[in-house]
Tab-separated table of C-alpha atoms in Angstrom:
chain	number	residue	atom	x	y	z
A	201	UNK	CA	-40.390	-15.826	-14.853
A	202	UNK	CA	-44.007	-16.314	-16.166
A	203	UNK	CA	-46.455	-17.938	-13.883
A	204	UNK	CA	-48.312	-21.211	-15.381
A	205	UNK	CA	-52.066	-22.442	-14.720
A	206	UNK	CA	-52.888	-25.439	-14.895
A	207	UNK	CA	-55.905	-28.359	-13.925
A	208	UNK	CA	-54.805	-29.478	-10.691
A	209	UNK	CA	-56.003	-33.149	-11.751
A	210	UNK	CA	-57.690	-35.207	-14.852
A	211	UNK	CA	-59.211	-38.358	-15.086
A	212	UNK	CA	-59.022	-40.718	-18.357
A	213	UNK	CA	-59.613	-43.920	-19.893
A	214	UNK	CA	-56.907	-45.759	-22.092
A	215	UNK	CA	-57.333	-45.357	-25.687
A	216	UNK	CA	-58.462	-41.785	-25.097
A	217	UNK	CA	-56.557	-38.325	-26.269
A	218	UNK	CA	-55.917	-36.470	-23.442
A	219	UNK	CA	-55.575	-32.635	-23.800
A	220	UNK	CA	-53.999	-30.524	-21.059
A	221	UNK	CA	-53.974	-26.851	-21.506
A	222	UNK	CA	-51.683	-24.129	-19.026
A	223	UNK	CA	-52.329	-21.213	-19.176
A	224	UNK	CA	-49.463	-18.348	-19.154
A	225	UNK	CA	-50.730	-15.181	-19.773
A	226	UNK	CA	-47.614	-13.176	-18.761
A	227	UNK	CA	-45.327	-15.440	-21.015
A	228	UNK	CA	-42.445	-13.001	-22.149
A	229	UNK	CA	-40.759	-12.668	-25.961
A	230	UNK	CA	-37.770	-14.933	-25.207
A	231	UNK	CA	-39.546	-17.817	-23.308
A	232	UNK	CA	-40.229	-21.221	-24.261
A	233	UNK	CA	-43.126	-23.464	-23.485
A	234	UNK	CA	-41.607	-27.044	-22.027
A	235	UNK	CA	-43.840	-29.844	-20.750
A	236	UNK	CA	-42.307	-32.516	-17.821
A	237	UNK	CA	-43.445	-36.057	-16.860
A	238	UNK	CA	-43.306	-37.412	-13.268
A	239	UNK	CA	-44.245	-40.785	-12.011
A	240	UNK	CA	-44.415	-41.527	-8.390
A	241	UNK	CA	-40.445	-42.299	-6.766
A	242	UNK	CA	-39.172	-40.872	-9.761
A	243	UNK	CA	-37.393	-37.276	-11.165
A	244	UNK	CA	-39.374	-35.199	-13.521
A	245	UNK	CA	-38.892	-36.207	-17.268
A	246	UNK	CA	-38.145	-33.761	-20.200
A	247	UNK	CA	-41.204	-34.525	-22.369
A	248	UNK	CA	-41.966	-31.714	-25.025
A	249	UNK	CA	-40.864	-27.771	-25.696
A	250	UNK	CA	-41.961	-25.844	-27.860
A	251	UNK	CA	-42.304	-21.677	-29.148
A	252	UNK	CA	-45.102	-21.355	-31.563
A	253	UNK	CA	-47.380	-23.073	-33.112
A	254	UNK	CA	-47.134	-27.259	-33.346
A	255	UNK	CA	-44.465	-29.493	-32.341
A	256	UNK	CA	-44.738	-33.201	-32.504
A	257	UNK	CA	-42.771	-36.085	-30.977
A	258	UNK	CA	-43.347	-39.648	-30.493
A	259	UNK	CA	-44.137	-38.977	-27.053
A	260	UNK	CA	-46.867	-36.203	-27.334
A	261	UNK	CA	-47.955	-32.828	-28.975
A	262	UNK	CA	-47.433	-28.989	-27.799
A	263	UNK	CA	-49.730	-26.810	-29.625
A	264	UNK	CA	-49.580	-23.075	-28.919
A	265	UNK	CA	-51.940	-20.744	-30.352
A	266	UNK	CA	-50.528	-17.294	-32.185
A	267	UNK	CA	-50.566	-14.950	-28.732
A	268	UNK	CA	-48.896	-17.712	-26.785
A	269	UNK	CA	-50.819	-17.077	-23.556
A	270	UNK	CA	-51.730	-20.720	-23.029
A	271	UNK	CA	-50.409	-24.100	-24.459
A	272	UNK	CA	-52.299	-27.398	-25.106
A	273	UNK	CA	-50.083	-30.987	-24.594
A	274	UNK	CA	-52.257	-33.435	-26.092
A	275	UNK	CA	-51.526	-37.445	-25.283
A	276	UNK	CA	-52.568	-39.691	-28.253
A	277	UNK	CA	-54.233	-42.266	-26.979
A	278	UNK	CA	-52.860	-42.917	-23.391
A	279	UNK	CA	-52.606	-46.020	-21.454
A	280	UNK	CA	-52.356	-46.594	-17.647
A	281	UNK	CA	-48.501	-46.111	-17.796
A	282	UNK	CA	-49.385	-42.252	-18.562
A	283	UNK	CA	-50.827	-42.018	-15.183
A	284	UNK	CA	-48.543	-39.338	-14.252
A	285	UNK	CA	-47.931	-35.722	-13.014
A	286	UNK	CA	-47.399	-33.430	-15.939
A	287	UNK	CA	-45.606	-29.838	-15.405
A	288	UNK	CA	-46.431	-27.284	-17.481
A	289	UNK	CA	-43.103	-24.215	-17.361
A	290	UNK	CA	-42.277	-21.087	-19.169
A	291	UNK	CA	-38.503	-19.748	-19.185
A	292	UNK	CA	-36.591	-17.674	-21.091
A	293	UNK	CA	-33.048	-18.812	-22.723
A	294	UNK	CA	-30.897	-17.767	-20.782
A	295	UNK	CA	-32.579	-19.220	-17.477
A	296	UNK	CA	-31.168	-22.136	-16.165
A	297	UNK	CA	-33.917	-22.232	-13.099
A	298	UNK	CA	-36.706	-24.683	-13.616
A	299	UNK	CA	-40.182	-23.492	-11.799
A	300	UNK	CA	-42.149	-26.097	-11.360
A	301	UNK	CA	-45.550	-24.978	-10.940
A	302	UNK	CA	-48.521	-28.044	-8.656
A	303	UNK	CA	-48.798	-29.964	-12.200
A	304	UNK	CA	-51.722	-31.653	-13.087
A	305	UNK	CA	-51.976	-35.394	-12.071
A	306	UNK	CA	-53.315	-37.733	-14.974
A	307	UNK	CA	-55.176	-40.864	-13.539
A	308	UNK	CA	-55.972	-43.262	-16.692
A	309	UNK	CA	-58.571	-45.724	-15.836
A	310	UNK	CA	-59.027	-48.999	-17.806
B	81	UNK	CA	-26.046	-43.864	-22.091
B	82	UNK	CA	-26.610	-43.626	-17.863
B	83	UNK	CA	-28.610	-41.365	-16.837
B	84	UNK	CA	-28.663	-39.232	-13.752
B	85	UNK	CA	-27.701	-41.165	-10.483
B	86	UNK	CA	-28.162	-40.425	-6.933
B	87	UNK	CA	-27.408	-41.834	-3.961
B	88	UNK	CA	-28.611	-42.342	-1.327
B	89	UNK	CA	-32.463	-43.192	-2.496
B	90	UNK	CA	-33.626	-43.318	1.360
B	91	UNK	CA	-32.375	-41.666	4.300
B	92	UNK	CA	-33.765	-41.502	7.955
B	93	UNK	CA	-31.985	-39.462	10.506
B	94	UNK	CA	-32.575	-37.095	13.874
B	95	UNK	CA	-32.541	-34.126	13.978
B	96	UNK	CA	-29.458	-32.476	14.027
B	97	UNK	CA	-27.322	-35.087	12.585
B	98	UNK	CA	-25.702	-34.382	9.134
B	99	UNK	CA	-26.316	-36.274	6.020
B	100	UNK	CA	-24.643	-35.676	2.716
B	101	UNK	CA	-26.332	-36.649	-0.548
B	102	UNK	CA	-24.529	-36.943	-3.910
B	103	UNK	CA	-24.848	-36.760	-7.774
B	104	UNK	CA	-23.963	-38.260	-10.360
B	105	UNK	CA	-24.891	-36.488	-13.668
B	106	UNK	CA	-24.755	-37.515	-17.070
B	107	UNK	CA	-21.338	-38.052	-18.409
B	108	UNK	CA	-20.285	-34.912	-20.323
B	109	UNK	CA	-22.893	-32.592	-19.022
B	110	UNK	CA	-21.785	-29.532	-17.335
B	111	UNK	CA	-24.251	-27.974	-16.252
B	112	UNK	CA	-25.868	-29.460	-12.667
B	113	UNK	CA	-28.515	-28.611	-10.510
B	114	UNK	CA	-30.358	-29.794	-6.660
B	115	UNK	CA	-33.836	-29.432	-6.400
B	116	UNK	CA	-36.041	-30.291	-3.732
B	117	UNK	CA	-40.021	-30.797	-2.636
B	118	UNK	CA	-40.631	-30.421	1.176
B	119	UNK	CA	-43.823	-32.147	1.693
B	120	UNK	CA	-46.658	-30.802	0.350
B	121	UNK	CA	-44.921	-28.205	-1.648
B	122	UNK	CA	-43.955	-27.900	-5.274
B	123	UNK	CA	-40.812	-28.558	-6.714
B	124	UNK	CA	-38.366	-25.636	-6.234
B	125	UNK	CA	-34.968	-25.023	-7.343
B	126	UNK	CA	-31.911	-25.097	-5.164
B	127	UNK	CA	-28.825	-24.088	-6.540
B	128	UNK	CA	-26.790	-24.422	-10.473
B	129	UNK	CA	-23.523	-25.484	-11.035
B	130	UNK	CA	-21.531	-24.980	-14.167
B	131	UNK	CA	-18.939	-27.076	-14.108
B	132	UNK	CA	-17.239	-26.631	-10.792
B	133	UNK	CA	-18.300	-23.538	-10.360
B	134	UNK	CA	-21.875	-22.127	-8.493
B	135	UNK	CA	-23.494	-20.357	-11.332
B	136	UNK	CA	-26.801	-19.739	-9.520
B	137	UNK	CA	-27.750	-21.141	-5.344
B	138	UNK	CA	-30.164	-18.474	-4.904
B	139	UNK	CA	-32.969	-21.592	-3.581
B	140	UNK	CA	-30.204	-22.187	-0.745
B	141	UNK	CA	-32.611	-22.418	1.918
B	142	UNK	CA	-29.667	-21.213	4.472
B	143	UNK	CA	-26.433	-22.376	5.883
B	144	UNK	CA	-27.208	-25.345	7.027
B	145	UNK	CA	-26.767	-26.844	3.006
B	146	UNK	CA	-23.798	-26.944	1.297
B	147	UNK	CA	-22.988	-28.099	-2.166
B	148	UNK	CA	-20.437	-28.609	-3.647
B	149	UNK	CA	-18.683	-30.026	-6.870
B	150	UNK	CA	-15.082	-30.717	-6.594
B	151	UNK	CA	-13.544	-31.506	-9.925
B	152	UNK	CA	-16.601	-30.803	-11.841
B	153	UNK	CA	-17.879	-34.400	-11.729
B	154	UNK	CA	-20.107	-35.247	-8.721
B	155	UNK	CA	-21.862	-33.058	-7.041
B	156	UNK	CA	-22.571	-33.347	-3.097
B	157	UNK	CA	-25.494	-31.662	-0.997
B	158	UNK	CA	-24.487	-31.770	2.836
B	159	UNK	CA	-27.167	-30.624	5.512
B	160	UNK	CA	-26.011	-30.085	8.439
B	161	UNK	CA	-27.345	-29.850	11.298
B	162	UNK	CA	-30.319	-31.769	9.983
B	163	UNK	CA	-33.667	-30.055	11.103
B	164	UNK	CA	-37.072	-31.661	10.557
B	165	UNK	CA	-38.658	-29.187	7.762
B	166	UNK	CA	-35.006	-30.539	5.547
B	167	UNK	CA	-37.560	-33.398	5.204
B	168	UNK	CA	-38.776	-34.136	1.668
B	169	UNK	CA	-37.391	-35.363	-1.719
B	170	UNK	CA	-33.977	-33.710	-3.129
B	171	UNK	CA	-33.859	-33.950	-6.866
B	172	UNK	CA	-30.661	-33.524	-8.941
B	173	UNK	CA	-30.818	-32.398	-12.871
B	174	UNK	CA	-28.063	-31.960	-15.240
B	175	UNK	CA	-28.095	-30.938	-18.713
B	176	UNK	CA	-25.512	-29.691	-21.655
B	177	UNK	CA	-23.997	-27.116	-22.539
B	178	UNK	CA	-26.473	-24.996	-25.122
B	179	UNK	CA	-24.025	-24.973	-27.653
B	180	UNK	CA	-24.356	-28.784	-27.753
B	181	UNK	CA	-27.779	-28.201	-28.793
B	182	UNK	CA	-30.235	-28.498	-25.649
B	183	UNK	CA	-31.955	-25.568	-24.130
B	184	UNK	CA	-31.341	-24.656	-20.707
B	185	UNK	CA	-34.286	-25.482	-19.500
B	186	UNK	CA	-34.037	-28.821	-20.945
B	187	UNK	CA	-32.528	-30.717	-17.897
B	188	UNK	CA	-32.416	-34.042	-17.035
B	189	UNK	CA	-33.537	-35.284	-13.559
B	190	UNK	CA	-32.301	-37.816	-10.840
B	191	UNK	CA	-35.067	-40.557	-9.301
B	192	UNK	CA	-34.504	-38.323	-5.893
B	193	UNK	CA	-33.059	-38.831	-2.418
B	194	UNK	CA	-35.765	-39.057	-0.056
B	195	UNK	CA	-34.724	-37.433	3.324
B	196	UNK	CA	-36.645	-38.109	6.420
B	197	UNK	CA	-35.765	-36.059	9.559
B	198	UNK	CA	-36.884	-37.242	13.121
């Protein structure tokens, strides 16, 4: 299973974007790029997945560049309830094993 | 819809008692999973059911834990005897089947049993 990189932490302010990129330069043909969401006392949250390219919810947005060897979730405007740890993990389809790599812990300041 | 449940959300024992956490995943879902973080550490992956079955425990630390998921509902995670690295947060997913549409690696996760060992 591909090994992610990512900031260990980040610092924002509300109202800002914030961008956090992974890197996974050993990302294989098959694997998807997913993005979690922990808060303190609680179980990591499904967030965002994506392949290729841009995908969009109403939580956040995955872009992935054309040789997939890093991905980019970007947080419109965040508040202080996106102070969080965010995962960034590669796997393949037929995986069902989650690696969960140190994350990158979001502090959003007023 | 509820989502993942586990119980208990605390629990303080010595060492070399046995405790037994349990699972409740999301109705329908057959696929469920234990994870746990040992302080300090990152997040790592325990063992997979699929339905009642063990698809996957290759995270099975050793033979102290035992899981198990009688009927395909509930899962259970006994350790026994406790020792005081079992200490640390014990996460349980679930997710769907694929053909319903989720990935795999989509999963759904539990608020976590916190285990303290003395």
């Amino acid at each position: 299973l591909a090994k992610t990189t990512q900031p260990i932490s980040m610092d924002s302010y509300e109202g800002q974007e914030v961008n956090i990129t992974c890197s996974h330069n050993n990302i294989a043909t098959n694997d998807y790029i997913t993005w979690y969401q922990q808060f303190p006392s609680q179980g990591p949250r499904f967030i965002i997945q994506g392949y290729k390219t841009k995908v969009t919810n109403e939580v956040a947005s995955l872009f992935i560049p054309a040789d997939r060897k890093s991905s980019t979730l970007s947080l419109p405007r965040v508040s202080l309830s996106d102070t969080a740890v965010y995962y960034c993990l590669v796997a393949g389809g037929a995986t069902n094993k989650l690696i969960f790599g140190t994350g990158t812990l979001l502090a959003v300041q007023p | 819809e509820a989502g993942v449940t586990q119980f208990p959300s605390h629990s303080v024992i010595e060492k070399g008692q046995t405790v037994t956490l349990r699972c409740d995943p999301i109705s329908g879902h057959d696929n469920l999973y234990w994870y746990r973080r040992v302080m300090g550490k990152e997040i790592k992956f325990l063992l997979h059911f699929v339905k009642e079955s063990k698809q996957d425990e290759s995270g099975m630390p050793n033979n102290r834990f035992l899981a198990e998921r009688t009927g395909g509902t509930y899962s259970t995670l006994k350790v026994q005897p406790a020792e005081l690295e079992d200490s640390g947060v014990y996460f349980c997913a679930s997710s769907q089947d694929p053909r319903a549409g989720d990935r795999p690696d989509t999963q759904y996760f539990g608020p976590g049993t916190r285990l303290t060992v003395l």
